[in-house]
XYZ file of C-alpha atoms in Angstrom:
476
model
C -23.556 6.013 124.432
C -24.102 7.960 127.667
C -27.582 8.341 129.156
C -26.936 12.112 129.464
C -26.219 12.597 125.756
C -28.325 13.657 122.707
C -27.362 10.492 120.856
C -29.125 8.346 123.603
C -32.247 10.493 123.411
C -32.533 9.841 119.674
C -31.604 6.126 120.155
C -34.213 5.773 122.872
C -36.958 7.359 120.786
C -36.268 5.094 117.869
C -36.044 1.961 119.984
C -39.327 2.828 121.816
C -41.325 3.312 118.712
C -39.917 0.157 116.905
C -40.367 -1.980 120.055
C -44.129 -1.342 120.233
C -44.513 -1.773 116.406
C -42.700 -5.068 116.568
C -44.843 -8.186 117.088
C -44.303 -9.735 120.541
C -42.576 -12.895 119.324
C -39.793 -10.870 117.690
C -39.373 -8.285 120.452
C -36.533 -10.073 122.278
C -34.487 -10.309 119.106
C -35.137 -6.521 118.489
C -34.272 -5.538 121.982
C -31.214 -7.791 121.981
C -29.973 -6.106 118.885
C -30.646 -2.644 120.151
C -28.759 -3.549 123.408
C -25.636 -4.604 121.473
C -25.848 -1.506 119.299
C -25.971 0.593 122.449
C -22.967 -1.185 123.971
C -20.821 -1.422 120.932
C -21.296 2.284 120.269
C -18.822 2.703 123.084
C -16.281 0.279 121.589
C -16.515 -2.685 119.142
C -14.669 -5.180 121.198
C -16.886 -4.496 124.199
C -19.681 -6.435 122.393
C -17.368 -9.416 121.810
C -16.529 -9.681 125.461
C -20.200 -9.303 126.215
C -21.150 -12.159 123.808
C -18.361 -14.465 125.019
C -19.440 -13.953 128.589
C -23.008 -14.730 127.711
C -21.999 -17.841 125.607
C -19.714 -19.258 128.318
C -22.389 -18.878 131.189
C -25.243 -20.041 129.072
C -23.371 -23.283 128.086
C -22.167 -23.967 131.592
C -25.546 -23.431 133.252
C -27.106 -25.959 130.967
C -24.059 -28.390 131.550
C -24.594 -28.052 135.405
C -28.065 -29.367 135.089
C -26.878 -32.381 133.014
C -24.069 -33.192 135.544
C -24.178 -36.848 136.812
C -22.597 -35.935 140.085
C -22.227 -33.014 142.480
C -18.435 -32.979 141.762
C -19.099 -32.468 138.042
C -21.653 -29.777 138.902
C -19.339 -27.935 141.159
C -16.496 -28.179 138.575
C -18.753 -26.579 135.869
C -19.691 -23.847 138.222
C -16.044 -23.056 138.826
C -15.347 -23.153 135.098
C -17.976 -20.455 134.602
C -17.101 -18.229 137.607
C -13.241 -18.419 137.634
C -12.607 -16.812 134.224
C -14.922 -13.958 134.964
C -13.242 -13.306 138.353
C -9.751 -13.569 136.896
C -10.791 -11.106 134.073
C -12.010 -8.705 136.726
C -8.898 -8.966 138.795
C -6.748 -8.359 135.710
C -8.718 -5.134 134.807
C -8.779 -3.902 138.359
C -5.054 -4.467 139.025
C -3.367 -4.030 135.684
C -2.981 -0.205 135.708
C -1.760 -0.031 139.459
C 0.814 -2.688 138.652
C 1.927 -0.761 135.492
C 2.150 2.464 137.679
C 4.411 0.645 140.273
C 6.649 -0.739 137.504
C 7.040 2.781 136.086
C 7.783 4.127 139.499
C 10.425 1.469 139.972
C 11.954 2.381 136.532
C 12.003 6.096 137.268
C 13.679 5.498 140.637
C 16.409 3.448 139.033
C 15.361 0.121 140.549
C 14.589 -1.450 137.216
C 16.732 -1.027 134.104
C 13.759 -0.995 131.656
C 11.975 1.399 129.381
C 8.841 2.915 130.911
C 5.597 1.019 130.162
C 3.235 3.297 128.210
C 0.359 0.778 127.931
C -2.913 1.659 129.586
C -5.548 -0.974 130.301
C -9.150 0.366 129.995
C -11.844 -1.214 131.977
C -14.663 -2.156 129.724
C -17.807 -0.165 130.634
C -20.277 -2.138 132.709
C -18.077 -5.463 132.787
C -18.268 -5.599 136.661
C -22.057 -5.351 136.526
C -22.839 -7.883 133.893
C -20.176 -10.214 135.177
C -21.827 -10.162 138.628
C -25.201 -10.701 137.028
C -23.896 -13.712 135.080
C -22.202 -15.186 138.137
C -25.369 -14.821 140.213
C -27.278 -16.606 137.479
C -24.743 -19.540 137.541
C -24.968 -19.797 141.341
C -28.690 -19.718 141.340
C -28.752 -22.641 138.866
C -26.165 -24.559 140.798
C -28.310 -24.097 144.052
C -31.382 -25.196 142.101
C -33.160 -21.880 142.703
C -33.843 -21.520 138.927
C -33.729 -23.715 135.940
C -31.049 -23.037 133.271
C -32.538 -20.978 130.424
C -32.517 -23.021 127.184
C -33.515 -20.063 124.912
C -30.181 -18.406 124.098
C -31.771 -15.210 122.972
C -33.724 -14.599 126.031
C -30.668 -15.309 128.265
C -28.560 -13.029 126.138
C -31.057 -10.210 126.697
C -31.042 -10.879 130.396
C -27.290 -10.210 130.344
C -27.250 -7.321 128.016
C -30.535 -5.326 128.511
C -29.233 -1.865 127.748
C -31.028 0.172 130.388
C -29.072 -1.720 133.197
C -26.062 -2.838 131.303
C -23.500 -0.152 132.088
C -24.074 0.314 135.916
C -26.978 -1.787 136.973
C -29.147 -2.340 138.931
C -27.787 -5.864 139.009
C -30.774 -8.102 138.104
C -31.768 -11.567 139.085
C -32.735 -14.124 136.590
C -35.807 -15.395 138.369
C -37.220 -11.849 138.237
C -36.139 -10.585 134.723
C -36.267 -13.709 132.490
C -40.053 -14.139 132.965
C -40.613 -10.477 132.183
C -38.785 -10.716 128.823
C -40.928 -13.697 127.747
C -44.298 -12.226 128.768
C -46.128 -9.980 126.236
C -45.880 -6.413 127.039
C -48.583 -4.168 125.640
C -48.244 -0.357 125.634
C -49.360 0.954 128.962
C -49.722 4.730 129.110
C -49.213 4.915 132.901
C -45.948 2.901 132.636
C -44.593 5.255 129.983
C -45.483 8.473 131.902
C -44.151 7.080 135.154
C -40.916 5.975 133.453
C -40.358 9.521 131.906
C -41.059 11.173 135.189
C -38.547 8.984 136.993
C -35.954 9.456 134.307
C -36.445 13.336 134.631
C -35.899 13.117 138.300
C -32.588 11.114 137.590
C -31.524 13.623 135.174
C -32.082 16.438 137.681
C -30.032 14.575 140.306
C -27.093 13.998 137.763
C -27.086 17.321 135.817
C -28.271 19.779 138.368
C -26.749 18.471 141.502
C -24.103 15.794 140.888
C -22.177 17.573 138.039
C -22.353 20.943 139.712
C -20.999 19.670 143.037
C -18.345 17.626 141.190
C -16.649 20.905 140.123
C -15.806 21.996 143.518
C -15.163 18.631 144.836
C -12.692 17.775 142.089
C -10.869 21.070 142.607
C -10.320 20.520 146.396
C -9.614 16.727 146.307
C -7.384 16.903 143.262
C -5.252 19.564 144.950
C -5.830 18.532 148.514
C -2.348 19.853 149.792
C -3.359 23.325 148.823
C -6.274 23.430 151.256
C -6.788 23.136 155.041
C -9.809 23.408 157.359
C -13.535 23.582 156.929
C -13.281 23.431 153.101
C -12.684 19.737 153.621
C -15.685 19.070 155.647
C -17.869 21.071 153.196
C -16.482 19.337 150.038
C -16.708 15.819 151.720
C -20.425 16.404 152.427
C -20.679 17.640 148.837
C -19.120 14.467 147.595
C -21.583 12.471 149.718
C -24.268 14.198 147.894
C -22.556 14.095 144.543
C -21.981 10.371 144.463
C -25.408 9.672 145.747
C -27.083 11.984 143.085
C -24.784 10.624 140.343
C -25.452 6.931 140.999
C -28.958 7.053 142.089
C -29.645 9.382 139.288
C -28.205 6.771 136.889
C -30.357 4.048 138.602
C -33.481 6.216 138.216
C -32.842 6.786 134.549
C -32.131 3.047 134.199
C -35.309 1.919 135.976
C -37.433 4.657 134.277
C -36.054 3.597 130.913
C -36.884 -0.035 131.573
C -40.343 0.990 132.601
C -41.013 2.459 129.159
C -40.905 -1.069 127.775
C -42.893 -2.590 130.657
C -39.875 -4.150 132.431
C -39.562 -3.770 136.243
C -36.044 -3.413 137.555
C -35.353 -3.561 141.251
C -35.152 -0.262 143.392
C -31.423 0.530 143.939
C -31.621 3.352 146.419
C -34.051 4.009 149.211
C -33.066 7.351 150.774
C -29.860 5.978 152.245
C -28.815 9.136 154.199
C -31.897 8.779 156.374
C -30.313 5.619 157.863
C -30.117 5.126 161.683
C -27.107 2.785 161.285
C -24.444 1.610 158.991
C -26.237 -1.651 158.525
C -29.409 0.169 157.573
C -27.411 2.365 155.243
C -26.333 -0.699 153.249
C -29.861 -1.973 153.149
C -30.635 1.396 151.389
C -27.485 2.073 149.246
C -26.794 0.325 146.042
C -29.287 -2.318 147.001
C -28.667 -4.586 144.041
C -24.859 -4.842 144.742
C -25.182 -5.085 148.625
C -27.731 -7.917 148.288
C -25.423 -9.533 145.648
C -22.621 -9.563 148.146
C -24.920 -10.768 150.896
C -26.216 -13.755 148.744
C -23.041 -14.810 146.903
C -20.169 -13.782 149.328
C -21.537 -13.334 152.926
C -23.991 -16.302 153.170
C -21.620 -18.701 151.462
C -18.961 -17.789 154.063
C -21.381 -18.807 156.754
C -23.153 -15.464 157.256
C -24.515 -15.078 160.756
C -25.199 -18.840 161.248
C -21.711 -19.224 162.729
C -19.860 -18.194 165.876
C -19.767 -14.451 166.688
C -16.010 -14.332 165.911
C -16.589 -15.996 162.592
C -19.554 -13.807 161.854
C -17.337 -10.690 162.312
C -14.757 -12.077 159.943
C -17.403 -12.863 157.348
C -18.531 -9.184 157.524
C -14.994 -7.945 157.272
C -14.164 -10.240 154.338
C -17.382 -9.230 152.433
C -16.670 -5.526 152.737
C -13.011 -6.016 151.836
C -14.202 -7.722 148.686
C -16.565 -4.896 148.025
C -13.761 -2.399 148.512
C -11.633 -4.246 146.037
C -14.564 -4.508 143.579
C -14.456 -0.709 143.479
C -10.670 -0.583 142.761
C -7.378 -2.222 143.902
C -6.098 1.079 145.259
C -5.500 0.997 149.061
C -7.903 3.853 149.476
C -10.799 1.546 148.340
C -9.689 -1.299 150.411
C -9.483 0.906 153.649
C -12.984 2.352 152.749
C -14.286 -1.321 152.567
C -12.437 -2.242 155.732
C -13.948 0.763 157.534
C -17.506 -0.141 156.748
C -16.848 -3.748 157.712
C -15.407 -2.675 161.088
C -18.352 -0.398 161.608
C -20.752 -3.293 160.903
C -18.841 -5.491 163.325
C -19.049 -2.959 166.058
C -22.937 -2.613 165.451
C -23.057 -6.505 165.439
C -21.297 -6.623 168.819
C -23.375 -3.888 170.408
C -26.722 -5.135 169.024
C -26.358 -8.940 168.627
C -28.941 -10.942 166.673
C -32.300 -10.912 168.233
C -31.795 -7.833 170.438
C -34.224 -5.066 169.604
C -32.629 -1.967 168.558
C -34.348 1.367 169.386
C -34.066 4.298 166.919
C -33.106 7.665 168.305
C -32.883 10.996 166.272
C -29.200 11.447 167.175
C -28.353 8.187 165.229
C -29.312 9.900 161.969
C -26.474 12.614 162.056
C -23.980 10.139 163.659
C -24.457 7.680 160.878
C -24.256 10.350 158.140
C -21.025 11.587 159.698
C -19.518 8.104 159.757
C -20.497 7.541 156.247
C -19.065 10.912 155.180
C -15.774 10.063 156.952
C -15.369 6.831 154.952
C -16.131 8.790 151.756
C -12.774 10.614 152.282
C -10.919 7.470 151.590
C -13.248 6.583 148.700
C -12.683 9.938 147.035
C -9.060 10.793 147.894
C -6.485 10.127 145.092
C -4.047 8.536 147.446
C -3.496 7.516 151.124
C -1.295 10.519 151.585
C -4.095 12.852 150.432
C -6.672 11.131 152.666
C -4.306 11.490 155.711
C -3.669 15.097 154.872
C -7.398 15.853 154.754
C -8.270 14.065 157.888
C -5.415 15.562 159.866
C -6.502 18.993 158.797
C -10.241 18.947 159.005
C -10.317 21.242 162.096
C -7.138 23.333 161.146
C -7.664 26.822 162.689
C -11.045 25.843 164.179
C -10.102 27.590 167.394
C -10.744 30.863 165.515
C -14.293 30.218 164.247
C -14.572 33.361 162.084
C -11.380 32.689 160.272
C -12.249 28.949 160.007
C -15.521 29.896 158.235
C -14.115 32.792 156.276
C -11.252 30.576 154.749
C -13.763 28.016 153.638
C -16.040 30.554 151.968
C -12.987 32.013 150.054
C -11.820 28.563 149.022
C -15.290 27.632 147.628
C -14.907 30.413 145.109
C -18.761 30.703 144.696
C -21.056 33.677 144.528
C -23.794 33.828 147.066
C -26.354 33.364 144.230
C -24.728 30.002 143.239
C -24.608 29.030 146.919
C -28.242 29.705 147.278
C -28.987 27.639 143.992
C -26.989 24.632 145.253
C -28.779 24.961 148.668
C -32.215 24.977 147.012
C -31.431 21.892 144.834
C -30.326 20.053 147.968
C -33.500 21.103 149.767
C -35.581 19.753 146.848
C -33.543 16.350 147.112
C -33.927 16.371 150.932
C -37.754 16.736 150.593
C -38.068 14.059 147.877
C -36.173 11.544 149.890
C -37.877 12.402 153.120
C -41.333 11.857 151.503
C -40.240 8.830 149.652
C -39.721 6.991 153.005
C -43.584 6.738 153.124
C -44.852 7.511 149.628
C -44.221 6.904 145.981
C -43.403 10.632 145.376
C -43.902 10.423 141.448
C -47.213 8.584 141.796
C -48.479 10.972 144.524
C -47.451 14.064 142.626
C -49.137 12.748 139.411
C -52.508 12.882 141.379
C -52.186 16.656 141.927
C -54.122 19.143 139.872
C -53.119 19.856 136.409
C -52.269 23.423 137.101
C -49.891 22.342 139.937
C -48.283 19.450 138.105
C -47.416 20.930 134.777
C -45.765 24.061 135.943
C -43.514 21.941 138.063
C -42.741 19.550 135.180
C -41.817 22.532 132.816
C -39.789 24.096 135.531
C -37.916 20.912 136.079
C -37.191 20.430 132.336
C -36.103 24.138 132.102
C -33.661 23.713 135.039
C -32.282 20.453 133.541
C -31.772 22.056 130.049
C -29.895 25.036 131.597
C -27.494 22.733 133.390
C -27.097 20.177 130.525
C -24.444 22.115 128.706
C -21.926 20.206 130.873
C -23.701 16.991 131.238
C -23.589 15.677 127.690
C -19.799 15.006 128.106
C -19.924 13.903 131.803
C -19.648 10.166 132.542
C -21.318 8.776 135.508
C -19.031 7.877 138.397
C -19.711 4.167 138.612
C -18.655 3.671 134.964
C -15.158 3.381 136.252
C -16.081 0.406 138.588
């Protein structure tokens, strides 16, 4: 059940009404059942994997607290984490391995029949696996107590607004919220609906529209040269941001309808002055997860400078592999790791870093450059794109003219896209200092409501495609 589908809209209305009718002591059970209905609507066996993950981590967390020695405790932690990691590795690598086998068969290196099996990555598995692993580690470290109520813990793992693509939650923040009585609060509901509307705008009006051009160029990379690659790479940077932050806004707004606060996942990342700052603003729930459960256990920055650099590189390589086992993702992760290492060497711990305006565009250019590897279908495509970014740039008029022709857009459509990006830019710029939705809600009635209606009309006009369009991060 996709957020941008009519079925989800009907589902949400029904769940919302029944949730507030239901007495508090039964709400956890109702929300748990609703979450499993939401998830199993995608595939029946997804629910089985979700339940087995929940049961395994629930039992082992309690077993860790009952352990008589640190060795027993550590063993039970490993018994909880290792199966989840191995399952993730299997799903991340199975299809690439099958592809390599089939290539070997077609080239005559293996005398076998082609493998026709396709392994589908269960939606959301990476996110709730990471959430469950984080819970086990927090119990192991003594940061939290193991949850004894299986229902509350199962809801923590499966809460439907965040189940498919986060934000990745922490038990110390979410479990108390599920247990606390949540009365109907009008302000929470209106704020949540407005945030969801903004998320739908980013997904349907910007991301999905940009995706058409980006997919055309990147999926047929060898048919293009020159400025079109720079334009579509910037478009992809905006597309993936609007797609994923749009999902996060919908998820956070949806949870807000039920009085649940999820962590902020994006904070105007393209207004960053450095790669380090970018990662403090981009996919915050994942970047902080890697910081707390990969980088810090490796030693973080409490070790020698050389080891700290290695820790950064390992963390970003793991992040790249989490996105996919293809070499393009590994290079993307390594590139961000190397950029962080350079910044660490130039600005060591304790040294004040001044911010200059030129750092904004430089950081954006570096991030966009790494997006080429992230989006390219292969290393060969990425090399082709990079080597031809400035093809025919010595003739500026032809350089620009060729790009405009390749875009295959009317001037009206270009203007519409530029206007939507301008709205996004202004929102993100203002959100650096203000809660834009809250501040906008304080404006006069005759200012607010025309804007709300216009936003809904624009979303409706673009939603003809959105009902069948998955969010990018579902594949991870």
